[in-house]
mmCIF file of C-alpha atoms in Angstrom:
data_model
loop_
_atom_site.group_PDB
_atom_site.id
_atom_site.type_symbol
_atom_site.label_atom_id
_atom_site.label_comp_id
_atom_site.label_asym_id
_atom_site.label_seq_id
_atom_site.Cartn_x
_atom_site.Cartn_y
_atom_site.Cartn_z
ATOM 1 C CA MET U 15 -3.701 -22.813 -3.177
ATOM 2 C CA TYR U 16 -2.776 -19.950 -0.891
ATOM 3 C CA LEU U 17 -3.421 -16.211 -0.646
ATOM 4 C CA SER U 18 -0.707 -13.542 -0.531
ATOM 5 C CA LEU U 19 -0.631 -9.761 -0.063
ATOM 6 C CA SER U 20 2.203 -7.507 -1.229
ATOM 7 C CA ALA U 21 2.942 -3.799 -1.472
ATOM 8 C CA GLU U 22 3.903 -3.171 -5.098
ATOM 9 C CA GLY U 23 7.410 -1.749 -5.513
ATOM 10 C CA ASN U 24 7.967 -1.597 -1.757
ATOM 11 C CA PRO U 25 10.209 -4.469 -0.549
ATOM 12 C CA SER U 26 10.995 -2.685 2.750
ATOM 13 C CA ASN U 27 7.284 -2.461 3.701
ATOM 14 C CA GLN U 28 7.846 1.116 4.890
ATOM 15 C CA VAL U 29 5.766 4.067 3.704
ATOM 16 C CA GLU U 30 5.488 7.710 4.645
ATOM 17 C CA VAL U 31 2.361 9.596 5.646
ATOM 18 C CA GLY U 32 0.736 10.910 2.454
ATOM 19 C CA GLU U 33 2.313 8.201 0.278
ATOM 20 C CA SER U 34 -0.004 6.177 -1.951
ATOM 21 C CA ILE U 35 0.743 2.477 -2.387
ATOM 22 C CA THR U 36 -0.656 -0.357 -4.477
ATOM 23 C CA ILE U 37 -1.609 -3.568 -2.674
ATOM 24 C CA ASN U 38 -1.656 -6.797 -4.710
ATOM 25 C CA VAL U 39 -4.000 -9.601 -3.583
ATOM 26 C CA THR U 40 -3.007 -12.886 -5.249
ATOM 27 C CA LEU U 41 -4.345 -16.432 -5.174
ATOM 28 C CA ASN U 42 -1.272 -18.598 -5.900
ATOM 29 C CA ASP U 43 -0.625 -22.208 -6.972
ATOM 30 C CA ILE U 44 -3.861 -22.894 -8.846
ATOM 31 C CA ASP U 45 -3.691 -26.368 -10.404
ATOM 32 C CA PRO U 46 -3.478 -26.271 -14.231
ATOM 33 C CA GLY U 47 -6.874 -26.480 -15.883
ATOM 34 C CA TRP U 48 -8.804 -25.730 -12.702
ATOM 35 C CA ARG U 49 -11.373 -22.960 -12.577
ATOM 36 C CA VAL U 50 -11.476 -21.275 -9.184
ATOM 37 C CA VAL U 51 -14.049 -18.920 -7.745
ATOM 38 C CA TRP U 52 -12.591 -17.074 -4.781
ATOM 39 C CA GLY U 53 -13.847 -14.398 -2.468
ATOM 40 C CA VAL U 54 -11.828 -12.192 -0.162
ATOM 41 C CA GLY U 55 -12.798 -9.699 2.511
ATOM 42 C CA MET U 56 -10.201 -6.979 3.145
ATOM 43 C CA ASP U 57 -9.834 -5.208 6.467
ATOM 44 C CA LEU U 58 -7.800 -2.043 5.905
ATOM 45 C CA PRO U 59 -5.963 -0.412 8.829
ATOM 46 C CA GLU U 60 -7.455 2.750 10.313
ATOM 47 C CA ASN U 61 -4.424 4.825 9.311
ATOM 48 C CA PHE U 62 -5.008 4.189 5.587
ATOM 49 C CA SER U 63 -7.627 5.709 3.303
ATOM 50 C CA ALA U 64 -10.398 3.727 1.635
ATOM 51 C CA ALA U 65 -9.295 1.577 -1.328
ATOM 52 C CA THR U 66 -9.369 3.179 -4.789
ATOM 53 C CA ASP U 67 -8.152 2.419 -8.317
ATOM 54 C CA PHE U 68 -9.102 -1.256 -8.337
ATOM 55 C CA ASP U 69 -7.346 -3.195 -11.107
ATOM 56 C CA PHE U 70 -8.841 -6.487 -12.286
ATOM 57 C CA THR U 71 -6.753 -6.621 -15.453
ATOM 58 C CA PRO U 72 -7.349 -9.856 -17.388
ATOM 59 C CA PRO U 73 -6.038 -12.481 -17.902
ATOM 60 C CA MET U 74 -5.108 -12.770 -14.221
ATOM 61 C CA GLY U 75 -8.734 -13.032 -13.157
ATOM 62 C CA ARG U 76 -12.168 -11.570 -13.666
ATOM 63 C CA PRO U 77 -14.225 -9.850 -10.994
ATOM 64 C CA LEU U 78 -17.707 -11.169 -10.340
ATOM 65 C CA ALA U 79 -18.642 -8.690 -7.605
ATOM 66 C CA GLN U 80 -17.170 -6.037 -5.366
ATOM 67 C CA LEU U 81 -18.816 -4.588 -2.244
ATOM 68 C CA SER U 82 -17.499 -1.653 -0.258
ATOM 69 C CA GLY U 83 -17.998 -1.313 3.470
ATOM 70 C CA ILE U 84 -18.738 -5.029 4.094
ATOM 71 C CA ASN U 85 -16.425 -7.989 4.544
ATOM 72 C CA PRO U 86 -16.655 -11.473 6.034
ATOM 73 C CA LEU U 87 -14.360 -10.545 8.930
ATOM 74 C CA GLY U 88 -17.364 -8.995 10.658
ATOM 75 C CA ASN U 89 -16.049 -5.450 10.171
ATOM 76 C CA PHE U 90 -18.219 -2.920 8.449
ATOM 77 C CA GLY U 91 -15.923 0.097 8.224
ATOM 78 C CA PRO U 92 -15.965 2.500 5.281
ATOM 79 C CA GLU U 93 -12.439 1.428 4.305
ATOM 80 C CA ASP U 94 -13.271 -2.311 4.186
ATOM 81 C CA PHE U 95 -14.436 -4.185 1.101
ATOM 82 C CA SER U 96 -15.150 -7.637 -0.343
ATOM 83 C CA THR U 97 -14.318 -8.985 -3.776
ATOM 84 C CA LEU U 98 -15.449 -12.135 -5.596
ATOM 85 C CA MET U 99 -13.157 -13.336 -8.404
ATOM 86 C CA VAL U 100 -12.999 -16.168 -10.932
ATOM 87 C CA SER U 101 -9.660 -17.470 -12.213
ATOM 88 C CA VAL U 102 -8.713 -18.199 -15.807
ATOM 89 C CA PRO U 103 -7.987 -21.954 -16.246
ATOM 90 C CA SER U 104 -4.695 -21.410 -18.113
ATOM 91 C CA ASN U 105 -3.102 -19.387 -15.276
ATOM 92 C CA ASN U 106 -1.610 -20.673 -12.042
ATOM 93 C CA SER U 107 -2.510 -17.475 -10.176
ATOM 94 C CA SER U 108 -5.312 -14.939 -10.061
ATOM 95 C CA THR U 109 -4.889 -11.403 -8.748
ATOM 96 C CA PHE U 110 -6.341 -7.955 -8.284
ATOM 97 C CA SER U 111 -4.880 -4.773 -6.858
ATOM 98 C CA PHE U 112 -6.008 -1.522 -5.293
ATOM 99 C CA SER U 113 -4.460 1.735 -4.101
ATOM 100 C CA THR U 114 -4.615 3.328 -0.677
ATOM 101 C CA THR U 115 -2.858 6.231 1.056
ATOM 102 C CA ALA U 116 -1.174 6.329 4.468
ATOM 103 C CA THR U 117 -2.878 8.954 6.648
ATOM 104 C CA SER U 118 -1.036 8.721 9.998
ATOM 105 C CA VAL U 119 2.079 7.236 11.614
ATOM 106 C CA GLY U 120 2.081 3.710 13.068
ATOM 107 C CA GLN U 121 2.372 0.029 12.298
ATOM 108 C CA SER U 122 -0.447 -1.154 10.033
ATOM 109 C CA VAL U 123 -1.765 -4.637 9.327
ATOM 110 C CA PHE U 124 -3.818 -5.379 6.207
ATOM 111 C CA VAL U 125 -5.906 -8.549 6.707
ATOM 112 C CA ALA U 126 -7.513 -10.637 3.951
ATOM 113 C CA GLN U 127 -9.697 -13.679 4.585
ATOM 114 C CA GLY U 128 -11.976 -15.679 2.365
ATOM 115 C CA LEU U 129 -12.641 -18.941 0.570
ATOM 116 C CA ALA U 130 -11.619 -20.513 -2.735
ATOM 117 C CA ILE U 131 -13.758 -23.135 -4.472
ATOM 118 C CA GLY U 132 -11.909 -25.001 -7.208
ATOM 119 C CA VAL U 133 -13.426 -27.213 -9.900
ATOM 120 C CA GLY U 134 -11.103 -29.538 -11.822
ATOM 121 C CA PRO U 135 -11.089 -30.070 -15.571
ATOM 122 C CA GLY U 136 -14.293 -31.785 -16.697
ATOM 123 C CA PHE U 137 -15.616 -31.420 -13.146
ATOM 124 C CA GLY U 138 -13.007 -34.024 -12.127
ATOM 125 C CA GLY U 139 -12.805 -32.721 -8.582
ATOM 126 C CA ILE U 140 -13.933 -30.017 -6.203
ATOM 127 C CA SER U 141 -11.744 -28.319 -3.643
ATOM 128 C CA PHE U 142 -12.664 -25.899 -0.821
ATOM 129 C CA VAL U 143 -9.723 -23.901 0.533
ATOM 130 C CA PRO U 144 -9.951 -21.309 3.346
ATOM 131 C CA LEU U 145 -7.841 -18.240 2.548
ATOM 132 C CA SER U 146 -5.988 -15.937 4.907
ATOM 133 C CA ALA U 147 -3.115 -13.472 4.501
ATOM 134 C CA GLU U 148 -1.650 -10.456 6.293
ATOM 135 C CA LEU U 149 0.639 -7.626 5.246
ATOM 136 C CA THR U 150 2.326 -5.392 7.825
ATOM 137 C CA LEU U 151 3.508 -1.917 6.831
ATOM 138 C CA ASP U 152 5.379 0.608 8.958
ATOM 139 C CA VAL U 153 4.076 4.145 8.342
ATOM 140 C CA GLN U 154 6.617 6.865 9.138
ATOM 141 C CA ALA U 155 6.537 10.660 9.214
ATOM 142 C CA PRO U 156 7.585 12.309 5.937
ATOM 143 C CA SER U 157 11.387 12.461 5.661
ATOM 144 C CA SER U 158 11.502 15.456 3.317
ATOM 145 C CA ALA U 159 10.236 18.046 5.781
ATOM 146 C CA PRO U 160 11.038 21.648 4.781
ATOM 147 C CA PRO U 161 13.857 23.274 6.785
ATOM 148 C CA SER U 162 12.695 25.120 9.869
ATOM 149 C CA ALA U 163 13.020 28.889 10.266
ATOM 150 C CA ALA U 164 15.757 28.401 12.890
ATOM 151 C CA GLN U 165 17.977 26.651 10.324
ATOM 152 C CA THR U 166 17.643 29.266 7.544
ATOM 153 C CA PRO U 167 18.806 32.822 8.348
ATOM 154 C CA GLU U 168 16.834 35.709 6.906
ATOM 155 C CA PRO U 169 18.421 37.734 4.065
ATOM 156 C CA SER U 170 18.561 40.863 6.248
ATOM 157 C CA SER U 171 20.514 38.969 8.929
ATOM 158 C CA LEU U 172 23.014 37.890 6.292
ATOM 159 C CA ALA U 173 23.352 41.502 5.109
ATOM 160 C CA ILE U 174 24.081 42.750 8.649
ATOM 161 C CA ILE U 175 26.651 40.010 9.299
ATOM 162 C CA GLY U 176 28.298 40.689 5.920
ATOM 163 C CA SER U 177 28.450 44.444 6.611
ATOM 164 C CA LEU U 178 30.031 43.898 10.031
ATOM 165 C CA ALA U 179 32.622 41.537 8.548
ATOM 166 C CA GLY U 180 33.438 44.089 5.823
ATOM 167 C CA LEU U 181 33.817 46.919 8.350
ATOM 168 C CA THR U 182 36.115 44.779 10.488
ATOM 169 C CA VAL U 183 38.371 44.063 7.483
ATOM 170 C CA LEU U 184 38.506 47.775 6.527
ATOM 171 C CA ARG U 185 39.283 48.798 10.110
ATOM 172 C CA ARG U 186 42.193 46.327 10.335
ATOM 173 C CA ARG U 187 43.645 47.580 7.010
ATOM 174 C CA ARG U 188 43.571 51.218 8.202
ATOM 175 C CA ARG U 189 45.313 50.301 11.480
ATOM 176 C CA GLY U 190 47.924 48.108 9.872
#
């Protein structure tokens, strides 16, 4: 079993300030028939907002508990949280997701750490697996900035330039 983090619909791992993204936290390669209880503490970067819109959609897993502001990494920031999940025996992965918004420019590292405890079919085995995963995102300034005043002439300036061009044409016709 191993843990993975991904930014949904964002293969380039680049976001802009103000953009909201969905982070998927997935426990992969669960042995068939095993039931796994797994807990993860998430440390969100300082340039992202607190997690919102948690999605624990079955059948990928069921949440047992979720705590905001506390995680096993020793951080107790308002944007950090912990989640305890239980897998469904018929699936080979268990996942949850959450949304967060980029608040300032910079490279950002999402860190997840925890533990998975697996119990085999008919209690045929027990497995303890430490979990750890990171996701690095590059937060950039918004690319669709409105044009500056220096790039867009005022309508009155255009009227003056147009009038001067018209007078120049009339003057040349009278001389010629």
